[in-house]
Coordinates of C-alpha atoms in Angstrom, one line a residue:
Chain A
X1 CA 43.6 48.3 8.7
X2 CA 40.8 46.6 10.4
X3 CA 39.2 47.9 13.6
X4 CA 36.3 45.8 15.0
X5 CA 34.7 47.5 18.1
X6 CA 32.1 45.6 20.2
X7 CA 30.5 44.1 17.2
X8 CA 27.5 41.8 17.5
X9 CA 25.7 40.0 14.8
X10 CA 22.2 38.5 15.2
X11 CA 20.5 36.5 12.5
X12 CA 16.7 36.1 12.5
X13 CA 15.6 32.8 10.8
X14 CA 11.8 32.6 11.0
X15 CA 10.9 33.0 14.6
X16 CA 14.4 32.1 15.7
X17 CA 16.8 34.8 16.8
X18 CA 20.4 33.6 16.7
X19 CA 23.2 35.8 18.1
X20 CA 26.4 34.7 16.3
X21 CA 28.9 37.3 17.5
X22 CA 28.7 38.7 21.0
X23 CA 30.5 42.0 21.2
X24 CA 33.8 41.2 19.4
X25 CA 36.6 43.7 19.3
X26 CA 39.7 43.1 17.2
X27 CA 42.5 45.1 15.5
X28 CA 44.3 43.9 12.4
X29 CA 47.2 46.2 11.4
X30 CA 48.1 47.0 7.8
X31 CA 50.2 44.2 6.3
X32 CA 49.1 41.6 8.8
X33 CA 48.3 38.0 7.9
X34 CA 45.7 36.7 10.3
X35 CA 44.2 33.2 10.5
X36 CA 40.8 33.0 12.1
X37 CA 40.3 29.6 13.6
X38 CA 37.5 28.0 15.6
X39 CA 35.0 25.2 15.6
X40 CA 32.0 25.2 13.2
X41 CA 29.4 27.7 14.3
X42 CA 31.9 29.8 16.2
X43 CA 31.3 32.8 14.0
X44 CA 34.5 33.0 12.1
X45 CA 32.9 33.2 8.6
X46 CA 30.4 35.7 9.9
X47 CA 33.2 37.9 11.2
X48 CA 35.1 37.5 7.9
X49 CA 31.9 38.5 6.0
X50 CA 31.6 41.6 8.2
X51 CA 35.2 42.6 7.6
X52 CA 34.8 42.1 3.8
X53 CA 31.7 44.2 3.8
X54 CA 29.4 41.4 2.6
X55 CA 27.2 41.8 5.6
X56 CA 26.4 44.5 8.2
X57 CA 26.8 44.1 12.0
X58 CA 23.7 44.3 14.2
X59 CA 25.6 46.7 16.5
X60 CA 29.1 47.9 17.0
X61 CA 31.7 49.8 14.9
X62 CA 33.6 48.4 11.9
X63 CA 36.4 50.4 10.4
X64 CA 38.1 48.8 7.4
X65 CA 40.7 50.6 5.2
X66 CA 39.8 53.8 6.9
X67 CA 36.0 53.7 6.3
X68 CA 33.2 53.1 8.8
X69 CA 31.7 50.3 6.7
X70 CA 28.9 49.6 9.2
X71 CA 27.4 52.9 8.1
X72 CA 27.6 52.4 4.4
X73 CA 24.5 51.8 2.3
X74 CA 24.2 48.8 -0.2
X75 CA 25.5 50.6 -3.2
X76 CA 28.2 52.5 -1.3
X77 CA 29.3 49.2 0.3
X78 CA 29.5 47.5 -3.1
X79 CA 31.6 50.3 -4.5
X80 CA 33.8 50.2 -1.4
X81 CA 34.3 46.4 -1.8
X82 CA 35.3 46.8 -5.4
X83 CA 38.1 49.2 -4.4
X84 CA 39.3 47.7 -1.2
X85 CA 38.7 44.0 -0.8
X86 CA 39.7 40.9 -2.7
X87 CA 37.7 37.7 -2.0
X88 CA 39.0 34.1 -2.1
X89 CA 36.5 31.3 -1.6
X90 CA 36.8 27.6 -0.7
X91 CA 35.2 26.5 -4.0
X92 CA 36.9 29.3 -6.1
X93 CA 33.5 30.6 -7.4
X94 CA 34.8 31.3 -10.9
X95 CA 32.4 32.0 -13.8
X96 CA 32.3 28.7 -15.8
X97 CA 31.4 30.5 -19.1
X98 CA 34.5 32.7 -19.0
X99 CA 38.1 31.9 -19.6
X100 CA 40.7 32.4 -16.8
X101 CA 41.7 35.8 -18.2
X102 CA 38.0 36.9 -18.5
X103 CA 37.3 35.8 -14.9
X104 CA 40.3 37.8 -13.7
X105 CA 39.2 40.8 -15.7
X106 CA 35.7 40.8 -14.3
X107 CA 36.4 43.1 -11.3
X108 CA 38.1 45.6 -13.7
X109 CA 34.8 46.1 -15.5
X110 CA 33.9 48.2 -12.5
X111 CA 36.8 50.6 -13.1
X112 CA 37.4 53.2 -15.8
X113 CA 40.5 51.4 -17.2
X114 CA 40.6 51.1 -20.9
X115 CA 40.5 47.6 -22.4
X116 CA 44.2 47.5 -23.2
X117 CA 45.1 48.4 -19.7
X118 CA 42.7 45.9 -18.3
X119 CA 44.3 43.2 -20.4
X120 CA 47.8 44.3 -19.3
X121 CA 46.8 44.1 -15.6
X122 CA 45.3 40.6 -16.2
X123 CA 48.6 39.5 -17.8
X124 CA 50.6 40.8 -14.8
X125 CA 48.5 39.0 -12.2
X126 CA 48.5 35.8 -14.3
X127 CA 52.3 36.0 -14.1
X128 CA 52.2 36.5 -10.3
X129 CA 50.0 33.4 -9.8
X130 CA 52.0 31.4 -12.3
X131 CA 49.3 30.8 -14.8
X132 CA 50.3 32.9 -17.8
X133 CA 50.0 29.8 -20.1
X134 CA 46.4 29.1 -18.9
X135 CA 44.8 32.5 -19.8
X136 CA 42.5 31.1 -22.4
X137 CA 41.4 28.0 -20.5
X138 CA 38.0 27.8 -18.9
X139 CA 37.6 26.7 -15.3
X140 CA 36.6 23.2 -16.2
X141 CA 39.9 22.8 -18.0
X142 CA 41.9 23.7 -14.9
X143 CA 42.9 21.7 -11.8
X144 CA 41.5 22.7 -8.4
X145 CA 44.8 24.4 -7.5
X146 CA 44.9 26.3 -10.8
X147 CA 41.3 27.4 -10.3
X148 CA 42.2 28.8 -6.9
X149 CA 45.2 30.6 -8.4
X150 CA 42.8 32.2 -10.9
X151 CA 40.5 33.1 -8.0
X152 CA 43.5 34.7 -6.3
X153 CA 44.4 36.6 -9.4
X154 CA 40.9 37.9 -9.7
X155 CA 41.1 39.0 -6.0
X156 CA 44.3 41.0 -6.5
X157 CA 43.8 42.3 -10.0
X158 CA 42.2 45.6 -8.9
X159 CA 45.0 46.0 -6.3
X160 CA 42.9 45.9 -3.1
X161 CA 44.4 46.6 0.3
X162 CA 42.9 43.6 2.0
X163 CA 42.3 40.0 1.0
X164 CA 39.6 38.0 2.8
X165 CA 39.9 34.2 2.3
X166 CA 37.3 31.7 3.4
X167 CA 38.9 28.3 3.7
X168 CA 41.0 28.9 0.6
X169 CA 42.6 25.5 0.8
X170 CA 39.6 23.5 2.1
X171 CA 39.1 21.8 -1.3
X172 CA 42.7 21.1 -2.1
X173 CA 45.2 18.3 -1.4
X174 CA 48.1 19.1 1.0
X175 CA 50.7 19.8 -1.7
X176 CA 48.5 22.1 -3.7
X177 CA 47.2 23.8 -0.5
X178 CA 50.8 24.5 0.5
X179 CA 51.4 26.1 -2.9
X180 CA 48.4 28.3 -2.5
X181 CA 49.3 29.3 1.0
X182 CA 52.9 30.2 -0.1
X183 CA 51.3 32.3 -2.8
X184 CA 49.2 34.1 -0.1
X185 CA 52.3 34.5 2.0
X186 CA 54.1 36.1 -1.0
X187 CA 51.2 38.5 -1.6
X188 CA 51.4 39.4 2.1
X189 CA 55.1 39.8 2.3
X190 CA 56.1 41.1 -1.1
X191 CA 53.0 43.0 -2.1
X192 CA 51.9 44.3 1.3
X193 CA 48.4 42.8 1.2
X194 CA 46.6 42.5 4.5
X195 CA 45.1 39.0 4.7
X196 CA 42.4 37.7 6.9
X197 CA 41.9 33.9 6.4
X198 CA 39.4 31.6 7.9
X199 CA 40.6 28.1 8.2
X200 CA 40.0 24.8 10.1
X201 CA 43.4 23.6 9.2
X202 CA 46.2 24.2 11.8
X203 CA 48.8 23.7 9.1
X204 CA 47.3 26.4 7.0
X205 CA 47.2 28.7 10.0
X206 CA 51.0 28.2 10.3
X207 CA 51.5 30.3 7.2
X208 CA 49.7 33.3 8.9
X209 CA 51.6 35.8 11.0
X210 CA 49.2 35.2 13.8
X211 CA 46.1 33.2 14.7
X212 CA 42.9 34.5 16.3
X213 CA 40.6 31.9 17.8
X214 CA 36.9 32.3 18.1
X215 CA 34.5 30.2 20.1
X216 CA 30.8 30.6 20.4
X217 CA 30.9 34.1 19.0
X218 CA 33.7 35.4 21.3
X219 CA 37.4 35.7 20.9
X220 CA 39.1 32.9 22.8
Chain B
X1 CA 36.0 41.3 -22.2
X2 CA 33.2 43.8 -21.9
X3 CA 29.8 43.7 -20.1
X4 CA 28.1 42.9 -23.4
X5 CA 30.6 40.1 -23.9
X6 CA 29.8 38.8 -20.4
X7 CA 26.0 38.8 -21.2
X8 CA 26.5 37.0 -24.5
X9 CA 28.8 34.4 -22.9
X10 CA 26.0 33.6 -20.4
X11 CA 23.3 33.1 -23.2
X12 CA 24.7 29.8 -24.3
X13 CA 25.9 28.4 -21.0
X14 CA 23.7 25.5 -21.8
X15 CA 24.0 25.2 -25.5
X16 CA 21.0 23.1 -26.3
X17 CA 18.7 25.1 -24.1
X18 CA 20.0 28.4 -25.4
X19 CA 19.8 27.3 -29.0
X20 CA 16.3 26.0 -28.7
X21 CA 15.1 29.1 -26.9
X22 CA 16.7 31.3 -29.6
X23 CA 15.1 29.2 -32.3
X24 CA 11.7 29.6 -30.7
X25 CA 12.2 33.4 -30.7
X26 CA 13.3 33.3 -34.3
X27 CA 10.2 31.3 -35.3
X28 CA 7.9 33.6 -33.3
X29 CA 9.2 36.7 -34.9
X30 CA 9.3 35.1 -38.4
X31 CA 5.6 34.5 -37.9
X32 CA 5.1 37.9 -36.4
X33 CA 6.8 39.6 -39.3
X34 CA 4.7 37.8 -41.9
X35 CA 1.4 38.1 -40.1
X36 CA 1.9 41.7 -39.2
X37 CA 2.7 42.4 -42.9
X38 CA -0.6 40.7 -43.8
X39 CA -2.4 42.7 -41.0
X40 CA -1.0 46.0 -42.3
X41 CA -1.9 45.1 -45.9
X42 CA -5.5 44.2 -44.9
X43 CA -5.9 47.3 -42.8
X44 CA -4.3 49.8 -45.0
X45 CA -6.4 52.6 -46.4
X46 CA -7.1 52.7 -50.1
X47 CA -4.2 54.4 -51.8
X48 CA -5.1 55.7 -55.3
X49 CA -1.7 57.2 -56.0
X50 CA -0.3 55.9 -59.3
X51 CA -3.3 53.6 -60.1
X52 CA -3.7 53.0 -63.8
X53 CA -6.9 51.0 -63.3
X54 CA -9.7 51.0 -60.8
X55 CA -12.3 48.4 -60.0
X56 CA -16.0 49.0 -59.5
X57 CA -18.1 46.5 -57.6
X58 CA -21.5 46.5 -56.0
X59 CA -21.3 48.5 -52.8
X60 CA -22.5 45.7 -50.6
X61 CA -20.1 43.0 -51.9
X62 CA -18.4 42.0 -55.0
X63 CA -20.4 38.8 -54.9
X64 CA -23.5 40.9 -55.6
X65 CA -23.8 41.6 -59.2
X66 CA -24.1 44.8 -61.1
X67 CA -26.2 45.2 -64.3
X68 CA -24.5 45.2 -67.6
X69 CA -26.3 48.4 -68.6
X70 CA -24.0 50.4 -66.3
X71 CA -21.1 49.9 -68.8
X72 CA -21.9 52.8 -71.2
X73 CA -22.5 55.2 -68.3
X74 CA -19.2 54.3 -66.7
X75 CA -17.4 54.5 -70.0
X76 CA -18.7 58.1 -70.4
X77 CA -17.2 59.3 -67.1
X78 CA -14.3 61.7 -67.8
X79 CA -10.9 60.0 -67.1
X80 CA -12.1 56.5 -68.1
X81 CA -10.5 55.5 -71.3
X82 CA -11.6 51.9 -71.5
X83 CA -13.9 49.7 -69.5
X84 CA -14.3 45.9 -69.2
X85 CA -16.4 43.7 -67.0
X86 CA -15.6 40.4 -65.4
X87 CA -17.8 37.8 -63.8
X88 CA -16.6 35.0 -61.7
X89 CA -17.2 31.6 -63.2
X90 CA -14.8 29.5 -61.2
X91 CA -15.1 26.0 -62.8
X92 CA -13.8 22.6 -61.8
X93 CA -11.4 20.6 -63.9
X94 CA -12.0 16.9 -63.8
X95 CA -13.2 15.8 -60.3
X96 CA -12.1 18.4 -57.9
X97 CA -9.5 20.8 -59.3
X98 CA -10.9 24.3 -58.9
X99 CA -9.9 26.9 -61.4
X100 CA -9.9 30.6 -61.4
X101 CA -12.0 31.4 -64.5
X102 CA -13.7 34.7 -65.4
X103 CA -16.2 35.5 -68.0
X104 CA -15.4 38.7 -70.0
X105 CA -15.4 40.3 -73.4
X106 CA -12.3 39.4 -75.3
X107 CA -11.8 42.8 -77.0
X108 CA -12.3 44.6 -73.7
X109 CA -9.8 42.4 -71.9
X110 CA -7.3 42.9 -74.6
X111 CA -7.7 46.7 -74.4
X112 CA -7.8 47.1 -70.6
X113 CA -5.0 44.5 -69.8
X114 CA -2.2 44.9 -72.3
X115 CA -0.1 43.1 -69.8
X116 CA -1.6 39.8 -71.0
X117 CA 0.5 38.8 -74.0
X118 CA -0.9 36.5 -76.7
X119 CA -0.6 36.2 -80.5
X120 CA -3.1 38.5 -82.2
X121 CA -4.5 35.5 -84.1
X122 CA -5.4 33.9 -80.8
X123 CA -7.0 37.1 -79.6
X124 CA -9.1 37.2 -82.7
X125 CA -10.0 33.5 -82.3
X126 CA -11.1 34.2 -78.7
X127 CA -13.3 37.0 -79.9
X128 CA -14.7 34.9 -82.7
X129 CA -15.3 31.7 -80.8
X130 CA -18.3 31.8 -78.5
X131 CA -17.2 28.7 -76.7
X132 CA -13.6 29.9 -76.6
X133 CA -11.4 29.9 -73.5
X134 CA -7.9 31.3 -73.1
X135 CA -5.7 30.1 -70.3
X136 CA -2.6 31.3 -68.6
X137 CA 0.7 29.8 -69.5
X138 CA 1.1 28.2 -66.0
X139 CA -2.4 26.6 -66.2
X140 CA -1.7 25.2 -69.7
X141 CA 1.7 23.8 -68.5
X142 CA 0.1 22.3 -65.3
X143 CA -2.6 20.4 -67.1
X144 CA -0.7 19.9 -70.4
X145 CA -3.4 21.7 -72.4
X146 CA -2.8 22.6 -76.0
X147 CA -4.6 25.1 -78.3
X148 CA -7.4 23.4 -80.2
X149 CA -8.2 21.1 -77.3
X150 CA -11.8 20.8 -75.8
X151 CA -11.8 21.7 -72.2
X152 CA -14.8 20.3 -70.2
X153 CA -15.4 22.2 -67.0
X154 CA -18.1 21.8 -64.3
X155 CA -19.6 24.8 -62.6
X156 CA -21.2 24.5 -59.1
X157 CA -22.4 28.1 -59.3
X158 CA -23.8 28.4 -62.8
X159 CA -25.8 25.4 -64.2
X160 CA -26.6 25.6 -67.8
X161 CA -30.1 26.2 -69.2
X162 CA -30.7 22.5 -69.6
X163 CA -29.8 22.0 -65.9
X164 CA -26.5 20.4 -66.6
X165 CA -23.4 21.5 -64.7
X166 CA -21.1 20.5 -67.5
X167 CA -19.6 23.2 -69.7
X168 CA -17.4 22.6 -72.7
X169 CA -14.9 25.2 -74.0
X170 CA -12.6 25.3 -77.0
X171 CA -9.1 26.3 -76.0
X172 CA -8.2 29.0 -78.5
X173 CA -5.3 30.7 -76.8
X174 CA -2.6 30.6 -74.2
X175 CA -1.6 33.9 -72.8
X176 CA 1.6 35.0 -71.0
X177 CA 2.5 38.0 -68.9
X178 CA 4.5 40.9 -70.3
X179 CA 7.1 40.7 -67.5
X180 CA 8.1 38.5 -64.5
X181 CA 5.3 39.9 -62.3
X182 CA 2.6 39.2 -64.8
X183 CA 4.1 35.9 -65.8
X184 CA 3.7 34.7 -62.3
X185 CA 0.0 35.5 -62.4
X186 CA -0.8 33.3 -65.4
X187 CA -2.8 31.0 -63.2
X188 CA -6.2 32.0 -64.5
X189 CA -8.5 31.6 -67.4
X190 CA -11.0 33.7 -69.4
X191 CA -14.1 32.6 -71.2
X192 CA -16.4 34.5 -73.5
X193 CA -19.1 36.4 -71.6
X194 CA -21.5 36.3 -74.5
X195 CA -21.6 32.5 -74.4
X196 CA -21.6 32.4 -70.6
X197 CA -24.5 34.9 -70.3
X198 CA -26.6 33.2 -72.9
X199 CA -26.1 29.7 -71.7
X200 CA -26.2 30.1 -67.9
X201 CA -29.5 29.4 -66.2
X202 CA -30.0 32.6 -64.3
X203 CA -28.8 36.1 -63.7
X204 CA -28.6 37.2 -67.3
X205 CA -27.2 40.6 -68.1
X206 CA -25.3 40.9 -64.8
X207 CA -21.6 41.1 -64.1
X208 CA -19.5 41.0 -60.9
X209 CA -17.1 43.9 -61.5
X210 CA -16.1 46.6 -63.9
X211 CA -12.5 47.4 -64.5
X212 CA -11.8 50.9 -65.7
X213 CA -8.6 51.8 -67.5
X214 CA -7.8 55.4 -66.8
X215 CA -6.5 58.0 -69.2
X216 CA -3.0 59.1 -68.3
X217 CA -4.0 62.5 -66.9
X218 CA -6.9 61.2 -64.8
X219 CA -7.0 61.5 -61.1
X220 CA -7.8 57.9 -60.0
X221 CA -9.4 59.0 -56.7
X222 CA -11.6 61.6 -58.3
X223 CA -12.7 59.2 -61.1
X224 CA -13.6 56.6 -58.4
X225 CA -15.6 59.2 -56.5
X226 CA -17.4 60.3 -59.6
X227 CA -18.3 56.7 -60.5
X228 CA -19.7 56.0 -57.1
X229 CA -21.5 59.3 -57.0
X230 CA -23.1 58.6 -60.3
X231 CA -24.8 55.5 -58.9
X232 CA -25.5 56.8 -55.4
X233 CA -29.0 56.3 -54.2
X234 CA -29.8 54.0 -57.1
X235 CA -30.6 50.3 -56.9
X236 CA -27.1 49.6 -58.0
X237 CA -24.8 51.5 -55.7
X238 CA -21.1 51.0 -56.4
X239 CA -17.8 50.9 -54.6
X240 CA -14.8 51.8 -56.6
X241 CA -11.3 51.1 -55.4
X242 CA -7.8 50.3 -56.6
X243 CA -7.0 46.8 -58.0
X244 CA -4.8 46.2 -54.9
X245 CA -7.7 47.1 -52.5
X246 CA -10.0 44.9 -54.5
X247 CA -7.5 41.9 -54.4
X248 CA -7.2 42.4 -50.6
X249 CA -11.0 42.4 -50.3
X250 CA -11.1 39.2 -52.4
X251 CA -8.8 37.4 -49.9
X252 CA -10.7 38.9 -47.0
X253 CA -13.6 36.7 -47.9
X254 CA -12.0 34.0 -45.7
X255 CA -12.8 35.9 -42.6
X256 CA -11.7 38.7 -40.3
X257 CA -8.0 38.6 -41.1
X258 CA -7.2 41.1 -38.5
X259 CA -8.9 39.1 -35.8
X260 CA -7.2 35.9 -37.0
X261 CA -3.8 37.5 -37.0
X262 CA -4.4 39.0 -33.5
X263 CA -5.4 35.6 -32.2
X264 CA -2.5 33.7 -33.7
X265 CA 0.0 36.4 -32.6
X266 CA -1.4 36.4 -29.1
X267 CA -1.0 32.6 -28.9
X268 CA 2.5 32.8 -30.3
X269 CA 3.7 35.5 -27.9
X270 CA 2.0 33.9 -24.9
X271 CA 3.9 30.7 -25.7
X272 CA 7.1 32.6 -26.3
X273 CA 6.7 34.4 -22.9
X274 CA 6.5 31.0 -21.2
X275 CA 9.5 29.5 -23.2
X276 CA 11.9 32.4 -22.8
X277 CA 10.6 33.3 -19.3
X278 CA 11.2 29.7 -18.2
X279 CA 14.7 29.8 -19.7
X280 CA 15.6 33.0 -17.9
X281 CA 14.1 31.7 -14.6
X282 CA 16.1 28.5 -14.9
X283 CA 19.3 30.3 -15.9
X284 CA 19.1 32.7 -12.9
X285 CA 18.2 29.8 -10.5
X286 CA 21.2 27.9 -11.6
X287 CA 23.5 30.8 -11.1
X288 CA 22.6 32.1 -7.7
X289 CA 26.1 31.6 -6.4
X290 CA 27.6 33.3 -9.5
X291 CA 25.3 36.3 -9.1
X292 CA 26.3 36.5 -5.5
X293 CA 30.0 36.5 -6.6
X294 CA 29.2 39.4 -8.9
X295 CA 27.8 41.3 -6.0
X296 CA 30.7 40.3 -3.8
X297 CA 33.1 41.8 -6.4
X298 CA 31.3 45.1 -6.2
X299 CA 28.6 45.0 -8.9
X300 CA 25.6 46.8 -7.4
X301 CA 22.1 45.4 -7.2
X302 CA 21.1 47.5 -10.2
X303 CA 24.0 46.2 -12.2
X304 CA 23.0 42.6 -11.5
X305 CA 19.4 43.4 -12.4
X306 CA 20.7 45.0 -15.6
X307 CA 22.7 41.9 -16.5
X308 CA 19.7 39.6 -16.3
X309 CA 17.4 42.0 -18.2
X310 CA 20.2 42.4 -20.8
X311 CA 20.3 38.6 -21.2
X312 CA 16.6 38.5 -21.8
X313 CA 16.9 41.3 -24.2
X314 CA 19.8 39.6 -26.0
X315 CA 17.6 36.5 -26.5
X316 CA 14.7 38.5 -27.8
X317 CA 16.7 40.9 -29.9
X318 CA 19.0 38.4 -31.5
X319 CA 16.2 35.9 -32.2
X320 CA 13.7 38.6 -33.1
X321 CA 16.0 40.4 -35.6
X322 CA 16.9 37.1 -37.3
X323 CA 13.2 36.2 -37.4
X324 CA 12.2 39.6 -38.9
X325 CA 15.1 39.3 -41.4
X326 CA 13.8 35.9 -42.5
X327 CA 10.2 37.3 -42.6
X328 CA 11.4 40.1 -44.9
X329 CA 13.0 37.5 -47.2
X330 CA 10.0 35.1 -47.1
X331 CA 7.6 38.1 -47.6
X332 CA 9.5 39.2 -50.7
X333 CA 9.5 35.6 -52.0
X334 CA 5.8 35.2 -51.5
X335 CA 5.1 38.6 -53.1
X336 CA 7.3 37.5 -56.1
X337 CA 5.5 34.2 -56.3
X338 CA 2.1 35.8 -56.3
X339 CA 3.3 38.3 -58.9
X340 CA 2.4 41.3 -56.8
X341 CA -1.2 40.1 -56.4
X342 CA -0.8 40.5 -52.6
X343 CA 2.1 42.7 -51.7
X344 CA 3.2 41.2 -48.4
X345 CA 5.9 43.6 -47.4
X346 CA 7.7 43.4 -44.1
X347 CA 8.3 47.2 -44.2
X348 CA 9.8 49.7 -41.8
X349 CA 6.5 49.9 -39.8
X350 CA 6.5 46.1 -39.2
X351 CA 10.2 46.3 -38.2
X352 CA 9.5 49.1 -35.8
X353 CA 6.5 47.3 -34.3
X354 CA 8.6 44.1 -34.1
X355 CA 11.5 45.8 -32.3
X356 CA 9.1 47.4 -29.8
X357 CA 7.6 43.9 -29.3
X358 CA 11.1 42.5 -28.7
X359 CA 11.9 45.2 -26.1
X360 CA 8.5 44.7 -24.3
X361 CA 9.1 41.0 -24.3
X362 CA 12.6 41.4 -22.9
X363 CA 11.2 43.3 -20.0
X364 CA 8.3 40.9 -19.5
X365 CA 10.4 37.7 -19.5
X366 CA 13.4 39.3 -17.7
X367 CA 11.9 41.4 -14.9
X368 CA 11.0 38.6 -12.4
X369 CA 14.3 36.7 -12.6
X370 CA 16.1 40.1 -12.6
X371 CA 14.3 41.2 -9.5
X372 CA 15.2 37.9 -7.8
X373 CA 18.8 38.4 -8.8
X374 CA 18.7 42.0 -7.5
X375 CA 17.3 41.0 -4.1
X376 CA 19.9 38.2 -3.6
X377 CA 21.5 38.4 -0.2
X378 CA 25.2 37.7 -0.8
X379 CA 25.8 35.8 2.4
X380 CA 22.8 33.5 2.1
X381 CA 23.5 32.9 -1.6
X382 CA 27.1 32.0 -1.1
X383 CA 26.0 29.7 1.8
X384 CA 23.6 28.0 -0.6
X385 CA 20.5 29.1 1.4

């Protein structure tokens, strides 16, 4: 599903040139659940952003879901993301002006699905994440765990092949975090989603099928 | 949910700010609609179609007088069925209440303006009483005047032969209008020209304007041209136009209306640009992470740019259309109130100009925030950089 080949990433901030990833190579097969761990500044979020097509490597090859995404232009990459990747963030990043259902429907506006079908898909994923009764609630009317469930529903509503999660439980208490991680496990096991998750939390990493460690831009 | 629904949901993310911004757009376009209607009215060409009366004034200005001896010559022009003349008297009631009084010949007024309705006995009294004055129903009601009453008026323009500014008139009639429109114009008075001309200190034998009532088959434009041609290259050159054009010219005395309108509108729209532009800039600045999420989900740079422009357009179009709607209503109300004296019509042309202004303003206020949103780097924006 994911093939990372000798990927480097260099950021230029003013006159500073910072090399964050130093020739990383990594394979993640379809249906895998990988936890990326490492200290702050090790490059795990940068690697996650590259796999999710949010950023481009400075050099190297990046094949995700069968496409050389390091060669895609801005618009093509945006289109590719909409079809292949679901994103889950630490702070949920829901639209505060929209209800849970509307937040979940947002990615479907990029498809040609008719409104009725979009609504049906939203109902299905709300059932999956256990929030069918919260469809009309706005984010500020939901708990942190519920917000993250809405974010997960938004990530899976267009049925992407891969989910990239950046500290998905970093803002949650232990119990809620466990619920979210179990949900991710279910999506991986029962729905076949390939999951790449960045986390600092060793307990969270235990829910993954395997853990990859990064340190100073290299696989440890 | 639709893309339009998403744009509308974002408009009022901060209800107070959104409402105030919308109100400022509504106010601006209300003002725009009314001023543009005035501008159109004051810049319209003279349209003679359907005119039943035309007005002749001195070519230079209606404040210059024309000699009374032109009357028989004008009356003899084919197409003119009746002629009357009017001279501005003005008059001040009590200390400082200015009136709209004209000196005229009662029989001529009665013949040329059948729209003024008054008992025949009062018309006869007006003709027979040299010091007679007739007043509109609204004037009589305002001051509580009754027929038979003495009406002392002062004139700052026309002192009497003895040097006094005090004129005294006998109220011999109260006229009304034949319909709603004319009833709303009963805010003027008429005095007897014979008395006025004899008694005033200077300018004897002169009038301000002639009003020609046309025969039904007459071509108003042709009659107007004939009248003006008749006095061309004489000492008393004339300018003949419709009543409406004359009324507009009367109001134009206060200055260059077009220039005034342009200045006011420029100030209004400049302020509006700052208000809506600031709202849009704030709105985008607050939503950097949300815009980055949109891009993360797969919305292209152009889509995000479109969302922001659409928000600006929604503000301008919703507020602008409400404003123009109100202007249309207020314009109709003012026109009704003035009894058609100044037809301030927020017509299709004003709406078209207004909608063009809304679209131009949407682009002007939306483009910079939209470009900022378009250029957002997802990774930096999500990281709060």
